[in-house]
Amino acid sequence: MRILLLVSAFNGLTQRAWIELREAGHEVTVELALSEEVMLEAVALAKPDLIICPFLKDRVPERLWREHRVIIIHPGPRGDRGPSSLDWAILEGERRWGVTALQAVEEMDAGPIWGWREFALPAEPMRKSSLYNGLVSDAAVELVVEVVQKAADPSFVPVPLDYGRPEVWGRLRPAMVRADREFSWAESSDRVVRRIRAADGSPGAAALLCGLPVRVFDARLGPELVGQPGSVAARRGGAVLVHTGDGTVWVGQLRREDRVGVKLPAVSVLRRRLGRSPGSQPGFSEITYQRAGRVGVVSFDFYNGAMATNQCRRLVEALQYAVAQDTRVVVVRGGEVFSNGIHLNVIESARHPEMEAWMNINAINGVCREIIACTGQLVVASMGGNAGAGGVMMALGADRVLVREGRVLNPHYRTMGLFGSEYWTYVLPRRVGAEVAQSLTSEALPLGAASAVSLGLADRLLKGSREEFEQEGLEYAERLAGRDDYEELVRVKRERREEDERRKPLEAYRIEELAEMSRDMFDDRHGFAEARRAFVGKAKAVATPAHLASHRAVSDL
């Protein structure tokens, strides 16, 4: 089937839908819905049998929905309408939610229903971005597949939206405005966390902190300490602990509203207003180490998968500690997002962005080297979340790579105007061969978890929730540690690393990659500065990205 994905952005959900449909054998075109003219032209060029909108913020032009089947994937249960569905669901403490596939008509979100999924929500509020990229995206991808199957059935008729039916329990909800997102630190900790998570990762909850108007992100409950609501009690790893009406809340990220700013670690935003440096307090840990028998687990969970210079240095210390233990296997486990490489927000906000970028890439290279150079134990990379650029390459330094079903990998740097480092010129060809490595990095297209395993980029695909994936990954590592031939596996690994080092030292790969990166970062030969600013500032695209447009042209041939 010829399918057009008409979207506002080629985000994680859109990428998953694109991957799923292509792997099912469909001819898939992607077009950004930049204007009515662009949408109409895209349809004229693609001549689709079906138009699907997995992520669309704008209204579908009347001409399109009258002449074509246009299916909207809406992040709400049957009957739910409005642009702030997930925000309201979290803020109002909904215990079940859903995703609905409906046909575009004149009235937004009111068309006949093609399919739906419903699921339970946990009692503890999820971050909006976590809900969207997890439960919502899983359900949405299932619906996309179902919609395509129904579109191929000439007898299928969608069900009209009928609020008189008991199973239609959604409702029209207004778009959230600033007043809906404001909160006071005098509220209870539970309420503060819920308000922040309902607006995370965009646009953030609004409050005053240390006299600054800020948008607040990345909140978690802190200890029950007594203090003036809104005052900072402690700091740890870039986060600050803020007193509330009945306790404290850890805040990881802030964005100033009194000037043009970007989302940054909270300590960076408040540094000049913290006065005497508040002491450290346990409870906020981006990096942890746990031991389970013969297996050591280094877990890291950086906000949105971005790894700043200081975070990379702390992760290096954690890895050095882990490999110094008398375990047999080290598991390197990422968080909600495994890793997306260097921290573009921190880089852009630095006084000298180019120098910060240089320090950042050298720091993350240090992480990768620790993984590659560990020859006394086996290393397992546990990728339970999406990964991009240097985050993918970091995982490839491990002996075994586990990836969770449905995750998306972007093993390339091209779209950010970078050659790339993280020893990718060593670890990527070592796994997939030079030809495939060249294709992956030059085409700059997303890769599904199943395809990653089939290419040899990853070793095993594991299913289930993130918790189930992590448990199964730990069991895999324990079996690896208990193998009768464990000593032989380590010996072979060590000999291969020594042979590779004689053939070409790791330092040579690093120097060659950094020579290219210096030209990208300091000479800006491929537009890194502009691409970085556009990413950080969430600039609206002016055209469908060239790598997607060129792929479409090849497919059409």
Coordinates of C-alpha atoms in Angstrom, one line a residue:
M1 CA 0.0 0.0 0.0
R2 CA 1.2 3.6 -0.7
I3 CA 1.0 5.4 2.6
L4 CA 1.7 9.0 3.4
L5 CA 2.7 10.0 6.9
L6 CA 1.6 13.6 7.3
V7 CA 3.2 15.0 10.5
S8 CA 4.3 18.0 12.4
A9 CA 7.7 16.5 13.2
F10 CA 9.6 13.3 12.5
N11 CA 9.5 12.5 16.2
G12 CA 9.9 9.2 18.0
L13 CA 6.3 8.1 17.3
T14 CA 6.5 9.1 13.7
Q15 CA 9.8 7.2 13.3
R16 CA 8.3 4.1 14.9
A17 CA 5.3 4.2 12.6
W18 CA 7.6 4.7 9.6
I19 CA 9.7 1.7 10.6
E20 CA 6.8 -0.6 11.3
L21 CA 5.1 0.2 8.0
R22 CA 8.2 -0.2 5.9
E23 CA 9.1 -3.5 7.6
A24 CA 5.6 -4.7 6.7
G25 CA 6.4 -4.0 3.0
H26 CA 4.4 -0.8 2.5
E27 CA 5.7 2.1 0.5
V28 CA 5.9 5.0 3.0
T29 CA 6.4 8.7 2.4
V30 CA 7.0 11.3 5.1
E31 CA 6.0 14.9 4.7
L32 CA 6.1 17.7 7.3
A33 CA 2.8 19.6 7.4
L34 CA 4.3 23.0 7.1
S35 CA 1.4 24.6 5.3
E36 CA -1.8 23.8 3.4
E37 CA 0.1 24.2 0.1
V38 CA 2.8 21.8 1.2
M39 CA 0.3 19.2 2.4
L40 CA -1.6 19.3 -0.9
E41 CA 1.6 19.1 -2.9
A42 CA 2.8 16.1 -0.9
V43 CA -0.4 14.2 -1.6
A44 CA -0.2 15.1 -5.3
L45 CA 3.3 13.7 -5.5
A46 CA 2.9 10.6 -3.3
K47 CA -0.6 9.6 -4.6
P48 CA -1.2 7.7 -1.4
D49 CA -3.8 5.0 -0.9
L50 CA -4.0 6.1 2.7
I51 CA -2.9 9.2 4.7
I52 CA -2.0 8.6 8.4
C53 CA -1.2 11.4 10.9
P54 CA 0.6 9.9 13.9
F55 CA 1.6 13.3 15.2
L56 CA -0.2 16.3 13.7
K57 CA -0.9 19.6 15.5
D58 CA -2.5 21.4 12.6
R59 CA -5.9 21.1 11.0
V60 CA -6.1 18.9 7.9
P61 CA -7.2 20.9 4.8
E62 CA -10.8 20.3 3.8
R63 CA -9.7 19.3 0.3
L64 CA -7.6 16.5 1.7
W65 CA -10.1 14.9 4.0
R66 CA -12.9 15.2 1.4
E67 CA -10.8 13.5 -1.3
H68 CA -8.7 11.1 0.7
R69 CA -8.9 8.8 3.7
V70 CA -7.0 10.7 6.4
I71 CA -6.6 9.0 9.7
I72 CA -5.6 10.9 12.9
I73 CA -3.9 9.2 15.8
H74 CA -5.2 11.0 18.8
P75 CA -3.6 10.5 22.3
G76 CA -6.8 10.1 24.1
P77 CA -9.7 7.6 24.6
R78 CA -12.8 7.5 22.5
G79 CA -14.6 10.8 22.7
D80 CA -11.6 12.7 24.0
R81 CA -10.9 15.9 22.0
G82 CA -8.5 18.9 22.3
P83 CA -4.8 19.6 22.0
S84 CA -3.9 19.1 25.8
S85 CA -5.2 15.6 26.3
L86 CA -2.2 14.1 28.1
D87 CA -1.7 17.2 30.2
W88 CA -5.2 17.0 31.6
A89 CA -5.0 13.3 32.1
I90 CA -2.0 13.6 34.3
L91 CA -3.1 16.7 36.1
E92 CA -6.5 15.3 36.9
G93 CA -5.2 11.9 38.0
E94 CA -6.9 9.7 35.4
R95 CA -6.3 6.0 36.2
R96 CA -7.0 4.8 32.6
W97 CA -6.4 6.4 29.3
G98 CA -6.3 5.5 25.6
V99 CA -5.4 6.3 22.0
T100 CA -7.9 6.6 19.2
A101 CA -7.6 6.4 15.5
L102 CA -10.2 8.6 13.8
Q103 CA -10.9 9.9 10.4
A104 CA -10.4 13.6 9.7
V105 CA -13.5 15.6 9.2
E106 CA -14.3 19.3 9.5
E107 CA -14.5 19.3 13.3
M108 CA -11.2 18.3 14.9
D109 CA -11.0 15.0 16.7
A110 CA -14.7 14.4 16.0
G111 CA -14.5 12.0 13.0
P112 CA -15.6 8.3 12.8
I113 CA -13.5 5.9 14.8
W114 CA -11.2 3.3 13.1
G115 CA -9.8 1.8 16.2
W116 CA -8.7 2.3 19.8
R117 CA -6.6 1.1 22.6
E118 CA -7.0 1.6 26.3
F119 CA -4.6 1.1 29.1
A120 CA -4.2 1.7 32.9
L121 CA -2.2 4.6 34.2
P122 CA -0.1 4.2 37.4
A123 CA -1.2 6.0 40.6
E124 CA 2.1 7.9 40.6
P125 CA 1.9 10.6 37.9
M126 CA 4.1 10.0 34.9
R127 CA 6.0 12.7 33.1
K128 CA 4.0 13.7 30.1
S129 CA 7.0 12.9 27.8
S130 CA 7.3 9.5 29.4
L131 CA 3.6 8.7 28.9
Y132 CA 3.7 9.8 25.3
N133 CA 6.9 8.0 24.4
G134 CA 5.9 4.9 26.3
L135 CA 2.3 3.7 26.7
V136 CA 0.8 6.1 24.2
S137 CA 3.4 5.4 21.5
D138 CA 3.1 1.6 22.0
A139 CA -0.7 1.8 21.6
A140 CA -0.4 4.2 18.7
V141 CA 1.9 2.0 16.7
E142 CA -0.5 -0.9 17.2
L143 CA -3.3 1.2 15.9
V144 CA -1.4 2.3 12.8
V145 CA -0.9 -1.3 11.9
E146 CA -4.6 -2.0 12.5
V147 CA -5.7 1.0 10.5
V148 CA -3.7 -0.2 7.5
Q149 CA -5.2 -3.6 7.7
K150 CA -8.7 -2.1 7.9
A151 CA -8.0 0.2 5.0
A152 CA -7.3 -2.9 2.8
D153 CA -10.7 -4.3 3.7
P154 CA -13.4 -2.9 1.4
S155 CA -16.1 -4.0 3.8
F156 CA -14.8 -2.0 6.7
V157 CA -16.9 1.0 7.9
P158 CA -15.6 3.2 10.7
V159 CA -17.9 3.8 13.8
P160 CA -19.4 7.3 14.1
L161 CA -18.5 9.1 17.3
D162 CA -21.5 8.8 19.6
Y163 CA -21.4 10.2 23.1
G164 CA -24.5 8.3 24.0
R165 CA -22.6 5.0 24.0
P166 CA -21.2 4.0 27.5
E167 CA -17.8 3.0 26.0
V168 CA -17.3 6.6 24.7
W169 CA -16.2 8.2 28.0
G170 CA -13.8 10.9 26.7
R171 CA -14.8 14.6 26.4
L172 CA -13.8 17.8 24.9
R173 CA -11.1 19.4 26.9
P174 CA -9.8 23.0 26.4
A175 CA -6.3 23.8 25.4
M176 CA -4.2 24.4 28.5
V177 CA -3.1 28.0 29.1
R178 CA -0.4 29.4 31.4
A179 CA -2.8 29.8 34.4
D180 CA -3.5 26.0 34.2
R181 CA 0.3 25.3 34.5
E182 CA 1.2 27.7 37.3
F183 CA 1.8 26.4 40.8
S184 CA 2.9 27.6 44.2
W185 CA 5.7 25.9 46.2
A186 CA 3.3 26.1 49.2
E187 CA 1.2 23.4 47.7
S188 CA 1.8 19.8 48.8
S189 CA 4.8 17.9 47.3
D190 CA 2.5 15.4 45.6
R191 CA 0.5 18.3 43.9
V192 CA 3.7 20.1 42.9
V193 CA 5.1 16.9 41.3
R194 CA 1.9 16.2 39.5
R195 CA 1.7 19.8 38.1
I196 CA 5.3 19.6 36.9
R197 CA 5.0 16.2 35.3
A198 CA 1.8 17.2 33.5
A199 CA 3.9 19.8 31.6
D200 CA 7.1 17.8 31.2
G201 CA 8.9 18.0 28.7
S202 CA 7.0 20.9 27.1
P203 CA 6.2 23.7 28.0
G204 CA 7.0 23.1 31.6
A205 CA 5.2 24.2 34.8
A206 CA 5.4 27.9 35.7
A207 CA 6.6 29.1 39.1
L208 CA 8.9 31.5 40.9
L209 CA 12.2 30.1 42.3
C210 CA 14.9 32.1 43.9
G211 CA 13.1 35.2 42.6
L212 CA 13.2 34.0 39.0
P213 CA 10.2 33.3 36.8
V214 CA 11.0 29.8 35.6
R215 CA 9.5 26.8 33.8
V216 CA 10.1 23.7 35.9
F217 CA 10.9 20.1 34.6
D218 CA 12.1 16.7 35.9
A219 CA 10.5 16.6 39.4
R220 CA 10.6 13.8 41.9
L221 CA 9.6 13.6 45.6
G222 CA 12.2 14.5 48.2
P223 CA 12.5 13.9 51.9
E224 CA 10.0 15.3 54.4
L225 CA 12.1 18.3 55.5
V226 CA 10.7 21.5 57.1
G227 CA 11.5 24.8 55.5
Q228 CA 10.2 27.9 53.8
P229 CA 8.2 26.9 50.7
G230 CA 10.2 27.8 47.6
S231 CA 13.6 27.9 49.3
V232 CA 16.4 25.6 48.2
A233 CA 17.4 23.1 50.8
A234 CA 20.2 21.2 48.9
R235 CA 21.8 20.5 45.6
R236 CA 23.0 17.3 44.0
G237 CA 24.2 16.3 40.5
G238 CA 22.8 19.4 38.9
A239 CA 19.4 19.2 40.7
V240 CA 18.1 21.3 43.5
L241 CA 15.9 20.3 46.5
V242 CA 13.1 22.8 47.0
H243 CA 10.9 23.1 50.1
T244 CA 7.1 22.7 49.5
G245 CA 4.1 23.1 51.8
D246 CA 4.7 19.7 53.4
G247 CA 8.1 18.5 52.4
T248 CA 10.5 18.8 49.5
V249 CA 10.7 18.1 45.8
W250 CA 13.9 17.5 43.7
V251 CA 13.9 19.7 40.5
G252 CA 16.3 18.6 37.8
Q253 CA 15.7 21.1 35.0
L254 CA 14.7 24.7 34.7
R255 CA 14.2 27.3 31.9
R256 CA 14.2 31.0 32.7
E257 CA 11.2 33.0 31.4
D258 CA 12.5 36.5 31.9
R259 CA 14.9 36.0 29.0
V260 CA 15.4 33.9 26.0
G261 CA 16.7 30.7 27.5
V262 CA 16.9 27.0 27.2
K263 CA 16.2 24.1 29.4
L264 CA 19.2 23.4 31.6
P265 CA 20.2 21.6 34.8
A266 CA 18.6 23.5 37.7
V267 CA 21.9 24.4 39.4
S268 CA 23.2 26.0 36.2
V269 CA 20.1 28.3 36.0
L270 CA 20.2 29.2 39.7
R271 CA 23.9 29.2 40.3
R272 CA 24.2 33.0 41.0
R273 CA 21.2 33.0 43.3
L274 CA 21.9 30.1 45.5
G275 CA 23.9 32.2 47.9
R276 CA 25.9 30.1 50.2
S277 CA 26.1 26.7 48.5
P278 CA 23.4 24.5 50.1
G279 CA 24.7 21.1 51.2
S280 CA 24.3 17.8 49.4
Q281 CA 21.3 15.6 50.2
P282 CA 20.8 12.0 49.2
G283 CA 17.9 11.0 47.0
F284 CA 18.7 12.4 43.6
S285 CA 20.9 10.0 41.7
E286 CA 21.5 10.0 37.9
I287 CA 24.1 7.3 38.2
T288 CA 24.0 4.3 40.5
Y289 CA 25.9 1.0 40.9
Q290 CA 24.3 -2.2 42.2
R291 CA 25.8 -5.6 42.5
A292 CA 23.9 -8.9 42.1
G293 CA 26.2 -11.8 42.7
R294 CA 28.7 -11.9 39.9
V295 CA 27.1 -9.1 38.0
G296 CA 27.6 -5.4 38.5
V297 CA 25.1 -2.9 37.1
V298 CA 26.0 0.7 36.3
S299 CA 22.7 2.5 35.7
F300 CA 22.5 6.0 34.3
D301 CA 19.4 8.0 33.6
F302 CA 20.1 11.5 32.1
Y303 CA 17.2 13.8 31.3
N304 CA 16.2 13.2 27.6
G305 CA 19.4 11.2 27.2
A306 CA 21.6 14.2 26.9
M307 CA 25.1 13.8 28.5
A308 CA 26.9 16.9 29.6
T309 CA 30.6 17.1 30.3
N310 CA 30.3 16.7 34.0
Q311 CA 27.8 13.9 33.7
C312 CA 30.2 12.0 31.4
R313 CA 33.0 12.5 33.9
R314 CA 30.9 11.1 36.7
L315 CA 29.9 8.1 34.5
V316 CA 33.6 7.4 33.8
E317 CA 34.2 7.2 37.6
A318 CA 31.3 4.9 38.0
L319 CA 32.5 2.6 35.2
Q320 CA 36.1 2.6 36.7
Y321 CA 34.6 1.6 40.0
A322 CA 32.5 -1.2 38.4
V323 CA 35.4 -2.8 36.5
A324 CA 37.6 -2.7 39.6
Q325 CA 35.2 -5.1 41.4
D326 CA 35.5 -8.9 41.4
T327 CA 32.4 -9.4 39.3
R328 CA 32.3 -11.3 36.0
V329 CA 29.9 -9.1 34.0
V330 CA 29.3 -5.4 34.0
V331 CA 25.9 -4.2 32.7
V332 CA 25.8 -0.7 31.4
R333 CA 22.1 0.3 31.7
G334 CA 20.6 3.4 30.3
G335 CA 17.3 5.0 31.5
E336 CA 14.1 6.1 29.8
V337 CA 16.3 7.3 26.9
F338 CA 19.4 5.3 26.7
S339 CA 21.6 8.2 25.4
N340 CA 21.5 10.8 22.7
G341 CA 25.1 11.7 23.1
I342 CA 26.4 15.2 23.9
H343 CA 24.3 17.8 25.6
L344 CA 23.3 20.4 23.0
N345 CA 21.4 22.7 25.5
V346 CA 24.4 23.0 27.8
I347 CA 26.7 23.6 24.8
E348 CA 24.5 26.3 23.3
S349 CA 24.1 28.1 26.6
A350 CA 27.9 28.1 27.3
R351 CA 29.9 31.4 27.0
H352 CA 32.0 29.6 24.3
P353 CA 29.8 26.9 22.7
E354 CA 32.5 25.6 20.5
M355 CA 34.8 25.0 23.4
E356 CA 32.1 23.4 25.5
A357 CA 31.2 21.1 22.6
W358 CA 34.9 20.1 22.4
M359 CA 35.1 19.4 26.1
N360 CA 31.8 17.4 25.9
I361 CA 32.9 15.2 23.0
N362 CA 36.2 14.4 24.7
A363 CA 34.3 13.6 28.0
I364 CA 31.9 11.2 26.3
N365 CA 34.8 9.6 24.5
G366 CA 36.2 8.8 27.9
V367 CA 33.0 6.9 28.7
C368 CA 33.2 4.9 25.5
R369 CA 36.9 4.1 26.1
E370 CA 36.1 2.6 29.5
I371 CA 33.6 0.3 28.0
I372 CA 35.8 -0.8 25.1
A373 CA 38.9 -1.2 27.1
C374 CA 37.4 -3.3 29.8
T375 CA 39.1 -6.7 29.2
G376 CA 38.9 -8.3 32.6
Q377 CA 35.1 -8.7 32.5
L378 CA 32.4 -9.0 29.9
V379 CA 30.3 -5.9 29.3
V380 CA 26.6 -5.9 28.4
A381 CA 24.8 -2.8 27.1
S382 CA 21.2 -2.7 28.1
M383 CA 19.2 -0.4 25.8
G384 CA 15.7 -0.1 27.2
G385 CA 15.1 3.3 25.6
N386 CA 15.7 5.0 22.3
A387 CA 19.2 6.1 21.4
G388 CA 20.8 8.4 18.9
A389 CA 24.2 9.5 17.6
G390 CA 27.0 9.0 20.2
G391 CA 24.6 7.1 22.5
V392 CA 24.3 4.3 20.0
M393 CA 28.0 4.2 19.4
M394 CA 28.6 4.1 23.2
A395 CA 26.6 0.9 23.5
L396 CA 28.4 -0.7 20.6
G397 CA 31.6 -0.8 22.6
A398 CA 30.1 -3.5 24.8
D399 CA 30.5 -7.2 24.2
R400 CA 26.8 -7.8 24.1
V401 CA 24.0 -5.4 23.2
L402 CA 20.5 -5.9 24.3
V403 CA 17.7 -3.8 22.9
R404 CA 14.0 -3.5 23.9
E405 CA 11.4 -4.2 21.3
G406 CA 9.9 -1.1 19.8
R407 CA 12.9 1.2 20.5
V408 CA 14.3 3.4 17.8
L409 CA 18.0 3.9 17.2
N410 CA 19.5 6.7 15.1
P411 CA 23.2 5.6 14.5
H412 CA 24.3 8.7 12.7
Y413 CA 25.4 12.3 13.2
R414 CA 24.8 13.9 9.8
T415 CA 21.6 15.7 10.6
M416 CA 23.5 17.7 13.3
G417 CA 26.3 18.7 10.9
L418 CA 28.9 16.5 12.7
F419 CA 31.3 13.8 11.6
G420 CA 30.9 12.0 14.9
S421 CA 33.3 10.5 17.5
E422 CA 32.8 8.0 20.4
Y423 CA 35.1 5.6 18.5
W424 CA 32.3 5.0 16.0
T425 CA 34.8 4.3 13.1
Y426 CA 36.0 1.4 15.2
V427 CA 32.9 -0.1 16.9
L428 CA 30.3 0.3 14.1
P429 CA 32.2 -1.4 11.2
R430 CA 33.4 -4.0 13.7
R431 CA 29.8 -5.0 14.2
V432 CA 28.1 -4.5 10.8
G433 CA 30.9 -4.2 8.3
A434 CA 32.3 -1.1 6.5
E435 CA 29.6 -1.0 3.8
V436 CA 26.6 -1.1 6.2
A437 CA 28.3 1.4 8.5
Q438 CA 28.7 3.8 5.6
S439 CA 25.0 3.4 4.7
L440 CA 23.8 3.9 8.3
T441 CA 25.8 7.0 8.9
S442 CA 25.2 8.6 5.5
E443 CA 21.5 7.9 4.9
A444 CA 20.8 9.2 8.5
L445 CA 17.5 7.2 8.8
P446 CA 16.1 5.6 12.0
L447 CA 16.5 1.9 12.7
G448 CA 14.1 -0.3 14.5
A449 CA 15.1 -2.7 17.2
A450 CA 14.4 -5.8 15.1
S451 CA 16.4 -4.4 12.2
A452 CA 19.3 -3.6 14.6
V453 CA 19.5 -7.2 15.6
S454 CA 19.2 -8.5 12.1
L455 CA 22.1 -6.2 11.0
G456 CA 24.2 -7.3 13.9
L457 CA 24.1 -3.9 15.5
A458 CA 22.5 -5.5 18.6
D459 CA 22.7 -9.1 19.8
R460 CA 19.3 -9.8 21.3
L461 CA 15.8 -8.3 21.2
L462 CA 13.9 -8.5 24.4
K463 CA 10.1 -7.8 24.8
G464 CA 8.0 -6.4 27.6
S465 CA 7.8 -3.3 29.7
R466 CA 11.0 -1.4 30.6
E467 CA 10.9 -3.1 34.0
E468 CA 10.5 -6.6 32.4
F469 CA 13.3 -5.8 29.9
E470 CA 15.7 -4.8 32.7
Q471 CA 14.9 -7.9 34.7
E472 CA 15.4 -10.2 31.7
G473 CA 18.6 -8.3 30.8
L474 CA 19.9 -8.9 34.3
E475 CA 19.1 -12.6 34.1
Y476 CA 20.9 -12.7 30.7
A477 CA 24.0 -11.2 32.3
E478 CA 23.8 -13.7 35.2
R479 CA 23.7 -16.6 32.8
L480 CA 26.6 -15.1 30.9
A481 CA 28.6 -14.8 34.2
G482 CA 27.8 -18.5 35.0
R483 CA 28.7 -20.0 31.6
D484 CA 31.2 -22.9 31.8
D485 CA 33.3 -21.2 29.1
Y486 CA 33.3 -17.8 30.7
E487 CA 37.1 -17.7 31.1
E488 CA 37.5 -18.7 27.5
L489 CA 35.2 -15.8 26.4
V490 CA 37.2 -13.3 28.4
R491 CA 40.5 -14.7 27.0
V492 CA 39.3 -14.4 23.4
K493 CA 38.0 -10.9 24.1
R494 CA 41.3 -9.8 25.5
E495 CA 43.3 -11.3 22.7
R496 CA 41.0 -9.7 20.1
R497 CA 41.4 -6.3 21.8
E498 CA 45.1 -6.7 21.8
E499 CA 45.2 -7.7 18.2
D500 CA 43.0 -4.7 17.2
E501 CA 45.2 -2.4 19.2
R502 CA 48.3 -3.7 17.4
R503 CA 46.6 -3.2 14.1
K504 CA 45.4 0.3 14.9
P505 CA 45.4 1.8 18.4
L506 CA 42.2 3.2 19.9
E507 CA 44.0 6.5 20.3
A508 CA 44.4 6.6 16.5
Y509 CA 40.6 6.3 16.0
R510 CA 40.1 9.0 18.6
I511 CA 42.6 11.4 17.0
E512 CA 41.2 10.9 13.5
E513 CA 37.6 11.4 14.6
L514 CA 38.5 14.5 16.6
A515 CA 40.4 16.0 13.7
E516 CA 37.1 15.8 11.7
M517 CA 35.1 17.0 14.7
S518 CA 37.3 20.0 15.2
R519 CA 36.5 21.2 11.7
D520 CA 32.8 20.7 12.4
M521 CA 32.8 22.4 15.8
F522 CA 35.3 25.2 15.3
D523 CA 35.2 25.8 11.5
D524 CA 31.5 24.9 11.3
R525 CA 32.0 23.3 7.9
H526 CA 28.6 21.5 7.9
G527 CA 26.4 23.8 9.8
F528 CA 26.7 22.5 13.3
A529 CA 26.0 25.9 14.9
E530 CA 22.8 26.5 13.0
A531 CA 21.6 22.9 13.5
R532 CA 22.3 23.1 17.2
R533 CA 20.5 26.4 17.6
A534 CA 17.5 25.1 15.7
F535 CA 17.4 22.0 17.9
V536 CA 17.8 23.9 21.1
G537 CA 15.3 26.6 20.1
K538 CA 12.8 24.1 18.7
A539 CA 12.8 26.1 15.5
K540 CA 10.0 25.2 13.1
A541 CA 11.3 23.4 10.0
V542 CA 11.0 25.2 6.7
A543 CA 11.1 22.1 4.6
T544 CA 10.9 18.3 5.0
P545 CA 14.5 17.2 5.9
A546 CA 16.6 16.4 2.9
H547 CA 17.5 12.9 4.0
L548 CA 13.8 12.0 4.2
A549 CA 12.9 13.8 0.9
S550 CA 15.8 12.1 -0.9
H551 CA 14.7 8.7 0.5
R552 CA 11.2 9.3 -0.8
A553 CA 12.5 10.1 -4.2
V554 CA 14.5 6.9 -4.3
S555 CA 11.5 4.9 -3.2
D556 CA 9.3 6.5 -5.9
L557 CA 11.8 5.3 -8.5

